[in-house]
mmCIF file of C-alpha atoms in Angstrom:
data_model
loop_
_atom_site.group_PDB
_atom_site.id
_atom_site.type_symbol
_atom_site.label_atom_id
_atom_site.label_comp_id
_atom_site.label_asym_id
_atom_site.label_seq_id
_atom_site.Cartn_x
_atom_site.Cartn_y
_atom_site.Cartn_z
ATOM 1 C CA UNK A 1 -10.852 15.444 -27.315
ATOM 2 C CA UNK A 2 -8.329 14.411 -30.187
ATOM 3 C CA UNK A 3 -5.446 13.807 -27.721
ATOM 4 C CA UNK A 4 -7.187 11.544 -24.812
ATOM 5 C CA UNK A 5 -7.280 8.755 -26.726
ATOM 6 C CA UNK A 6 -3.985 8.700 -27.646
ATOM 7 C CA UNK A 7 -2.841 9.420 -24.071
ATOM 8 C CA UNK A 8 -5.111 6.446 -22.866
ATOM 9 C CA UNK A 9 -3.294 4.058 -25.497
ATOM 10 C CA UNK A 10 0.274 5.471 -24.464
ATOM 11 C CA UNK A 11 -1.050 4.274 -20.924
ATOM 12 C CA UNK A 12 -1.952 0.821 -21.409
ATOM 13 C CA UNK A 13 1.220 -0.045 -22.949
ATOM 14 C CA UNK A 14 3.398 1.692 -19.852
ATOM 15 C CA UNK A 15 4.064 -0.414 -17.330
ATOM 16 C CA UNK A 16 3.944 0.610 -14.017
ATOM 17 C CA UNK A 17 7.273 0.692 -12.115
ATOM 18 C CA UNK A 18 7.643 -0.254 -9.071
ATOM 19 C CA UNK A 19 7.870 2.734 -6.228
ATOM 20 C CA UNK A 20 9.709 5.491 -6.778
ATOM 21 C CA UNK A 21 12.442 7.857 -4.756
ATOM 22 C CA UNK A 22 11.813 11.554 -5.934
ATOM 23 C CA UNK A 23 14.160 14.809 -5.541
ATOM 24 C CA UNK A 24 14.837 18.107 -7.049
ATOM 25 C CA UNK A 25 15.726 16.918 -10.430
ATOM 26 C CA UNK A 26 19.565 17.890 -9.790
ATOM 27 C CA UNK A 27 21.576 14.780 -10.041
ATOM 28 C CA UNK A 28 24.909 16.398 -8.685
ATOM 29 C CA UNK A 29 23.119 17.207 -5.134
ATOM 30 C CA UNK A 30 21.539 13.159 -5.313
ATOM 31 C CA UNK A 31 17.911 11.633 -5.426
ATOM 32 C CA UNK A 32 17.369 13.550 -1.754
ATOM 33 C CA UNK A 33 15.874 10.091 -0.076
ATOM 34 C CA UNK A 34 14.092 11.321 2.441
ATOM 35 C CA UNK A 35 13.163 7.680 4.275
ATOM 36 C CA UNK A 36 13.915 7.406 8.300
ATOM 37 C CA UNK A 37 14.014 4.997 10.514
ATOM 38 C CA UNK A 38 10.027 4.710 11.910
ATOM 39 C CA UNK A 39 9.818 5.879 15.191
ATOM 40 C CA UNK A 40 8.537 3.403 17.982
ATOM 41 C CA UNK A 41 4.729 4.871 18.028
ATOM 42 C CA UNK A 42 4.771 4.390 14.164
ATOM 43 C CA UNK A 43 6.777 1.364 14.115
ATOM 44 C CA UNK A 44 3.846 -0.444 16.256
ATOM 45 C CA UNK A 45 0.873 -0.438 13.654
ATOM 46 C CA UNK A 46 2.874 -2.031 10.861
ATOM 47 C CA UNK A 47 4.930 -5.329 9.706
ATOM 48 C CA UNK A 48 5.846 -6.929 6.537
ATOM 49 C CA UNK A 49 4.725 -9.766 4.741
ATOM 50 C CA UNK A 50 7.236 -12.547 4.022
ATOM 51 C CA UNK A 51 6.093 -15.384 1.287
ATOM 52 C CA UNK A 52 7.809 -18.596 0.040
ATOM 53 C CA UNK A 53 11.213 -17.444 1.279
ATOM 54 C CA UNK A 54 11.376 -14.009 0.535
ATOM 55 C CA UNK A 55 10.107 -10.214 1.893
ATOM 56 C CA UNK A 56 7.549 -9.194 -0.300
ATOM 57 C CA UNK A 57 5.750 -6.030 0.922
ATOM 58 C CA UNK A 58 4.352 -4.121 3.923
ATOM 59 C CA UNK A 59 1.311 -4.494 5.989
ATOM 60 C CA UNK A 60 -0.956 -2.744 8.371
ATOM 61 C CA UNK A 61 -2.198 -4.412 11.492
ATOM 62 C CA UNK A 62 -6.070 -2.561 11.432
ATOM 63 C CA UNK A 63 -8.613 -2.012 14.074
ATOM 64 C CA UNK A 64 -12.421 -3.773 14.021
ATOM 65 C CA UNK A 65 -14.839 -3.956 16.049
ATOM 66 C CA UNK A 66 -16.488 -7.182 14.899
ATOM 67 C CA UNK A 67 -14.092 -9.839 14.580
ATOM 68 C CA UNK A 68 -11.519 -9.952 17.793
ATOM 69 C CA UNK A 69 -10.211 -13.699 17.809
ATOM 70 C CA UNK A 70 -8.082 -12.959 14.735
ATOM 71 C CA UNK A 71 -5.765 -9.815 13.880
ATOM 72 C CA UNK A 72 -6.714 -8.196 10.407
ATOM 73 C CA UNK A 73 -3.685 -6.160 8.202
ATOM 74 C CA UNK A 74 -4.011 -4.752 4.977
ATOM 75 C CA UNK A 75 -1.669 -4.383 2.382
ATOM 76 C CA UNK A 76 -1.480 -4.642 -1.126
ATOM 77 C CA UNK A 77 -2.454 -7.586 -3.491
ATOM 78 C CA UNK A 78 0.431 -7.347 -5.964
ATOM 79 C CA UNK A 79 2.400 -8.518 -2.766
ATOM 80 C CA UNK A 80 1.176 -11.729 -2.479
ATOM 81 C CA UNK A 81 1.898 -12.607 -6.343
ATOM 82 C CA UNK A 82 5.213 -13.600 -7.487
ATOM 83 C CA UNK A 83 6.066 -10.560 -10.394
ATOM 84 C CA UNK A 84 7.170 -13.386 -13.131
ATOM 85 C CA UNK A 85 4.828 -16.079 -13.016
ATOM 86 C CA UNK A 86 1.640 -14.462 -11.578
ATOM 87 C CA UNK A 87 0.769 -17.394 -9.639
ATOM 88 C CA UNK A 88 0.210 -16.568 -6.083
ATOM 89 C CA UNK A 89 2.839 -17.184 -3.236
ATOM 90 C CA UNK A 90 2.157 -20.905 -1.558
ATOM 91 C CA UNK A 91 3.138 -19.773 2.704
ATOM 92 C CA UNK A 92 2.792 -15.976 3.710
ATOM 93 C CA UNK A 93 2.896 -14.917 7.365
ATOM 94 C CA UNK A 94 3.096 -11.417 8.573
ATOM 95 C CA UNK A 95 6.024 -10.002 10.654
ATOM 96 C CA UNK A 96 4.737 -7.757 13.529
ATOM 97 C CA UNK A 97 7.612 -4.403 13.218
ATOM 98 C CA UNK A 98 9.273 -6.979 10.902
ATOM 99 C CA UNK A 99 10.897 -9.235 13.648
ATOM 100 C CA UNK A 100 11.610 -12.532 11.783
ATOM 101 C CA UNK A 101 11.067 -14.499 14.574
ATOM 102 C CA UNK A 102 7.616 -13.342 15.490
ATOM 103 C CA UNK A 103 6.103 -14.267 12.220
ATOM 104 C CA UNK A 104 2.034 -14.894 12.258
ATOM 105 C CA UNK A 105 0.635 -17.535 9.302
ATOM 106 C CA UNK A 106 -1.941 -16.459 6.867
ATOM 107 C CA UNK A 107 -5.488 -18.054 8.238
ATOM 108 C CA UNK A 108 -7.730 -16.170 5.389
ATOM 109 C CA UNK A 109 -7.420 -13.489 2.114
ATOM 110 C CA UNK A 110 -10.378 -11.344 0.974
ATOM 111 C CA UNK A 111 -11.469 -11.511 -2.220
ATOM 112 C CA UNK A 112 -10.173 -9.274 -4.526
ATOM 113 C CA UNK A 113 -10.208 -8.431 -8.385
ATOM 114 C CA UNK A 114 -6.630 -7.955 -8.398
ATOM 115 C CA UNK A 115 -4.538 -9.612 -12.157
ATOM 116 C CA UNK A 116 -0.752 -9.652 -11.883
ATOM 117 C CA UNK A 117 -0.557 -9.020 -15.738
ATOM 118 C CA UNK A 118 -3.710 -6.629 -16.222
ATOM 119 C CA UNK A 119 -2.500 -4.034 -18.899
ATOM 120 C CA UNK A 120 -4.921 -1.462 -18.038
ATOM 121 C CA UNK A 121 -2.663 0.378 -14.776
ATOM 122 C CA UNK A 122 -5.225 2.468 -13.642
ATOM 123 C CA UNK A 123 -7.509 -0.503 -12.923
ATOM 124 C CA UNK A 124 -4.935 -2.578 -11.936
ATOM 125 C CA UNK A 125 -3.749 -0.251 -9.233
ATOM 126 C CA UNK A 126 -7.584 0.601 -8.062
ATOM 127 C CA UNK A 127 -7.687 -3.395 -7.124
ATOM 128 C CA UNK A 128 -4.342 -4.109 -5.835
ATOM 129 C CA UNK A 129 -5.458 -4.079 -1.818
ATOM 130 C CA UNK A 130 -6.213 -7.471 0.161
ATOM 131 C CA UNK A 131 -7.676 -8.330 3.677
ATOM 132 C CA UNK A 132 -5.624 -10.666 5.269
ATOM 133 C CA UNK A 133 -7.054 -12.507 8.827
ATOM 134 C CA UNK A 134 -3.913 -13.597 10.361
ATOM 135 C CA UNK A 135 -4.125 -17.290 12.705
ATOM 136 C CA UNK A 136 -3.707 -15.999 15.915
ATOM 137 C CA UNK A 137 -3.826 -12.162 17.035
ATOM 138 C CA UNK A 138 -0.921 -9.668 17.089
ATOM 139 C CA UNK A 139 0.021 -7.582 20.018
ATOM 140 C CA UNK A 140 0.821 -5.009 18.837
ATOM 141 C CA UNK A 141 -1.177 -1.015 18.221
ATOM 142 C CA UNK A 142 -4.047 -0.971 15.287
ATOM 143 C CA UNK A 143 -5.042 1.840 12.783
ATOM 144 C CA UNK A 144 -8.037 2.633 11.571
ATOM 145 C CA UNK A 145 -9.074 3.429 8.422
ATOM 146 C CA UNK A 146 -10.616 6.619 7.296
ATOM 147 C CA UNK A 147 -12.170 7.678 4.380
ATOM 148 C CA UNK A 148 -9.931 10.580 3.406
ATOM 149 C CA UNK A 149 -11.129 14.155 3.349
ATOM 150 C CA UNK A 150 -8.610 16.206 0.711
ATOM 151 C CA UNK A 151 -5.495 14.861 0.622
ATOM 152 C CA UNK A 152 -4.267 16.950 -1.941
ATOM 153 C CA UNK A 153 -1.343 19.327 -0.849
ATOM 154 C CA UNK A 154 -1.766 17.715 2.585
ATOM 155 C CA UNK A 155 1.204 16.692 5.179
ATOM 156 C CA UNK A 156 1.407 12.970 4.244
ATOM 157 C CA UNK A 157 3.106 10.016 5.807
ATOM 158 C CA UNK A 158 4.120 6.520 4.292
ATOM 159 C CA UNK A 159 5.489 3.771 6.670
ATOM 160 C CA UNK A 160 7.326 1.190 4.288
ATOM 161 C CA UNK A 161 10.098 -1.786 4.525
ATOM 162 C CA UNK A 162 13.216 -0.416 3.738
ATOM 163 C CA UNK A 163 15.432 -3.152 1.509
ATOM 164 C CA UNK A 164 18.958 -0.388 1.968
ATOM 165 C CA UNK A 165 18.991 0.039 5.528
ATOM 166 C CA UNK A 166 16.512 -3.764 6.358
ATOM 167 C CA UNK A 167 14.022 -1.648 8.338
ATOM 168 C CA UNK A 168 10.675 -0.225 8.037
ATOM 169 C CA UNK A 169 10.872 3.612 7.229
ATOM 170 C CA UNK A 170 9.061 6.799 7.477
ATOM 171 C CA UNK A 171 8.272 8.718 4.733
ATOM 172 C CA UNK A 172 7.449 12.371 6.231
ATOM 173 C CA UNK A 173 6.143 15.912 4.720
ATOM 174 C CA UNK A 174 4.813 14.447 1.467
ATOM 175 C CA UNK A 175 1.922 15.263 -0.520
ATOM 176 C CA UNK A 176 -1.170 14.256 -2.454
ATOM 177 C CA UNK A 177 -1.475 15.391 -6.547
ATOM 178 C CA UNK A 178 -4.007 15.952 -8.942
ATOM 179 C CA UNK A 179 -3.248 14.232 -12.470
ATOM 180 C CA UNK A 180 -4.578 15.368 -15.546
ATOM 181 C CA UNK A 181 -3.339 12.139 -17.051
ATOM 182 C CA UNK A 182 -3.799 9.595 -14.294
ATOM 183 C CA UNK A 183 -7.166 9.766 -13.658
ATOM 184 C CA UNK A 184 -9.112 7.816 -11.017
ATOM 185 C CA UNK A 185 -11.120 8.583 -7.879
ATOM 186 C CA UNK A 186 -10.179 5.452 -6.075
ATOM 187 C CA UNK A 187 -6.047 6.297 -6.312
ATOM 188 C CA UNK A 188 -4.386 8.862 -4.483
ATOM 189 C CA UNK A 189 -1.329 10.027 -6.626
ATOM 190 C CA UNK A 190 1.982 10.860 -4.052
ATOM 191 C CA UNK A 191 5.556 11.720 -3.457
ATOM 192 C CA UNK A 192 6.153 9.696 -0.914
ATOM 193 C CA UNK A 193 9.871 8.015 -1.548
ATOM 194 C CA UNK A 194 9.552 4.521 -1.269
ATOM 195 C CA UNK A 195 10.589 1.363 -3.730
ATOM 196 C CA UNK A 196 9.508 -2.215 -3.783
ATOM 197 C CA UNK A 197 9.449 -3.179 -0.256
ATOM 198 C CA UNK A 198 7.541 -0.513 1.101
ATOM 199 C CA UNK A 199 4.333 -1.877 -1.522
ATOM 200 C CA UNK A 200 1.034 -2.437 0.859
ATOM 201 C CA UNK A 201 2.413 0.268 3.688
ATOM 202 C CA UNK A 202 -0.196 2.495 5.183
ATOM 203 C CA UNK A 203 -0.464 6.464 3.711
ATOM 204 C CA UNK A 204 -1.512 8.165 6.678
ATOM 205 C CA UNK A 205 -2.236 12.058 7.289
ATOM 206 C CA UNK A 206 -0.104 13.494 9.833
ATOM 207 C CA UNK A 207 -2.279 13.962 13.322
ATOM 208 C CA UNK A 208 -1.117 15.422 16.548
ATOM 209 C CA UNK A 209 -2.422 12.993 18.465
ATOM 210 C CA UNK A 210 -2.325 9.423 17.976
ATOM 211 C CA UNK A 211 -6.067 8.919 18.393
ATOM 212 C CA UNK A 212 -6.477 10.957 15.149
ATOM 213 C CA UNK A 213 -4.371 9.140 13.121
ATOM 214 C CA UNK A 214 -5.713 6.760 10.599
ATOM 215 C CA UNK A 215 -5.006 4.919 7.380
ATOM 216 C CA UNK A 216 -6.091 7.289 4.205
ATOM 217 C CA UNK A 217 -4.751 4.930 1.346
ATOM 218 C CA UNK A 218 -2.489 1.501 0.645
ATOM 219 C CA UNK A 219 0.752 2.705 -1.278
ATOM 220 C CA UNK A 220 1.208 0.270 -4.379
ATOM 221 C CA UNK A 221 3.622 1.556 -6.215
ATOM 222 C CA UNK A 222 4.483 4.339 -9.710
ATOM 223 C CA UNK A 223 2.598 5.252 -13.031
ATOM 224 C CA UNK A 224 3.968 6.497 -15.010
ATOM 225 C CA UNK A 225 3.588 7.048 -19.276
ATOM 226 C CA UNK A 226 7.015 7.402 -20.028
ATOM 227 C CA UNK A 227 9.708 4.345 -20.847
ATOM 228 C CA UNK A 228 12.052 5.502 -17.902
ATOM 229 C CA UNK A 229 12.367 8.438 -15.450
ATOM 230 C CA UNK A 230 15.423 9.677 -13.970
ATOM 231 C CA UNK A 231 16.134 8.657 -10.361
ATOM 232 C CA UNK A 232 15.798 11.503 -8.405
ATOM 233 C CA UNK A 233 13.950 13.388 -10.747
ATOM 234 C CA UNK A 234 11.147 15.912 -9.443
ATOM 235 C CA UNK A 235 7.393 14.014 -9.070
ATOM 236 C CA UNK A 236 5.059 15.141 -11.605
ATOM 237 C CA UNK A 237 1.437 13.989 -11.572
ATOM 238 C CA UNK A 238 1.439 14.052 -15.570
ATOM 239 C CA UNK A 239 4.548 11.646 -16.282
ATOM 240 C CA UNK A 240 5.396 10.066 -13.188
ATOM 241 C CA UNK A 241 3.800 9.694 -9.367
ATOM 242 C CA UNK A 242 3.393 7.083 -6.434
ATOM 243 C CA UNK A 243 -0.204 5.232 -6.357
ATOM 244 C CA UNK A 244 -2.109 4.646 -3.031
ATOM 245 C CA UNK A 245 -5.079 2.922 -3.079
ATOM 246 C CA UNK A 246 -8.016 5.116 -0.992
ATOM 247 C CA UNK A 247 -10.098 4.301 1.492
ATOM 248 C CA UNK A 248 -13.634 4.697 0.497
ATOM 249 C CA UNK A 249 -17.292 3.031 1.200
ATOM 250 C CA UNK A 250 -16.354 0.270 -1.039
ATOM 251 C CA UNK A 251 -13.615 -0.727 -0.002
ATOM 252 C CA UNK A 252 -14.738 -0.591 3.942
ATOM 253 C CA UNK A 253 -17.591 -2.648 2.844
ATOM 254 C CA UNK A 254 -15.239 -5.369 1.389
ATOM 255 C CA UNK A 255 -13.703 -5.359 5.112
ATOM 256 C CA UNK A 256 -16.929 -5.858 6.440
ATOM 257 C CA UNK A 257 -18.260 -8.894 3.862
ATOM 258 C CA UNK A 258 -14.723 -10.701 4.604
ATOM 259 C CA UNK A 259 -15.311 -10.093 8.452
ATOM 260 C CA UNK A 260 -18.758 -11.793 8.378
ATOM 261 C CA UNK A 261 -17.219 -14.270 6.014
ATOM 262 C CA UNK A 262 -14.534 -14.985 9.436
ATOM 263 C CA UNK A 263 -17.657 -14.864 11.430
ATOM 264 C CA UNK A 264 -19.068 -17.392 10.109
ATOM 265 C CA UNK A 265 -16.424 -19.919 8.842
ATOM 266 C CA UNK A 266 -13.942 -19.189 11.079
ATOM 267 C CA UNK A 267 -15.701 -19.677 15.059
ATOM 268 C CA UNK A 268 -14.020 -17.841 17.697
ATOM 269 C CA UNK A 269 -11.006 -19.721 19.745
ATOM 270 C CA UNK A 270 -12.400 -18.711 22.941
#
């Protein structure tokens, strides 16, 4: 009881970096990325989100059932802010598979409690995740999302933009942890190497089939309550982890306000 309140004040004034790459903790054998290159049936569900001249994040195209004139993504909030100012980015469109040619204009944004300069991480992180209603559809594959079950220990997945090799990548056979420290039942805490441009990219348990697969969380970036960590450097739940955002009730009932918000304001094209 003595030492949580320190903790908690040794949290809010950590900042919260922004992905990390994990490994072994042995710097002569390297940080062990272990990003690929998405394959094609991955590749399809996912873009990135490009605002006021720059790549800022990652993006889900998602499936719904009561809205069809419009494609929906997901991604994280923090995305759509620029870091320095906090003022939100003018001109986003969203990048099916990140072709820069194909890029689809922002029509709508969900509402959202997200603040670029909230000190409070925890919180922060449970409200960095935006609906986005694109103008015109995508064609391209959808994911659900699914509330997760126990993602803890499980075979996890991350699909992210990678800024070294300028692709989207595949983050394969990570996990879900259980903080003593970072606690929060809207976060799921991973290992999942990423960095900045993979921010708003889908966590998704591995399936066998494609039917089963589904989005779990929204990857949004590190905690972490010490000043720096060591690239490279084994994950540890306590010190320093990857953040996903879950899927839960709440948040598919924010999906379904902002789709009868399109409903309604937004009539269908056809």
């Amino acid at each position: 009881m003595i030492k949580r309140p320190f903790l908690f004040i040794l949290f809010l004034i950590s900042a919260s970096a922004q992905s990390a790459i994990f490994g072994d903790g042995n710097p002569d054998n390297g940080i062990e990325d272990q990003r690929q290159t998405a394959p094609k049936q991955l590749l399809n569900f996912v873009g990135t989100i490009f605002c006021d001249g720059g790549l800022r994040g990652t993006a889900t195209h998602i499936q719904t059932t009561a809205y069809k004139d419009r494609s929906i993504i997901v991604t994280a909030a923090h995305v759509l802010f620029d870091r320095k100012t906090g003022a939100p980015f003018k001109q986003c469109s969203y990048r099916p598979e990140n072709r820069r040619l194909s890029g689809i204009s922002f029509a709508a944004i969900s509402k959202h409690q997200y603040q670029p300069f909230l000190k409070n991480k925890i919180r922060q992180s449970e409200t960095d995740i935006v609906f986005v209603a694109l103008q015109k559809r995508a064609y391209q594959k959808t994911l659900k999302l699914a509330l997760p079950e126990n993602a803890i220990g499980s075979n996890l997945q991350l699909l992210g933009y990678n800024a070294d090799s300028q692709e989207i990548s595949l983050s394969d056979n990570c996990m879900g942890f259980k903080s003593e420290f970072f606690i929060s039942t809207q976060l799921l805490l991973h290992n999942c190497d990423a960095l900045s441009g993979a921010s708003g990219g889908p966590i998704i348990k591995a399936a066998e089939y494609e039917n089963d697969m589904a989005i779990i969380a929204v990857h949004g970036g590190t905690l972490f309550n010490a000043d720096s960590a060591i690239a490279g450097a084994e994950a540890n739940p306590d010190q320093w982890i990857n953040q996903a955002r879950k899927v839960d009730k709440a948040l598919l009932s924010q999906l379904e306000l902002f789709l009868s918000y399109l409903a309604k304001d937004f009539p269908s094209q056809k």
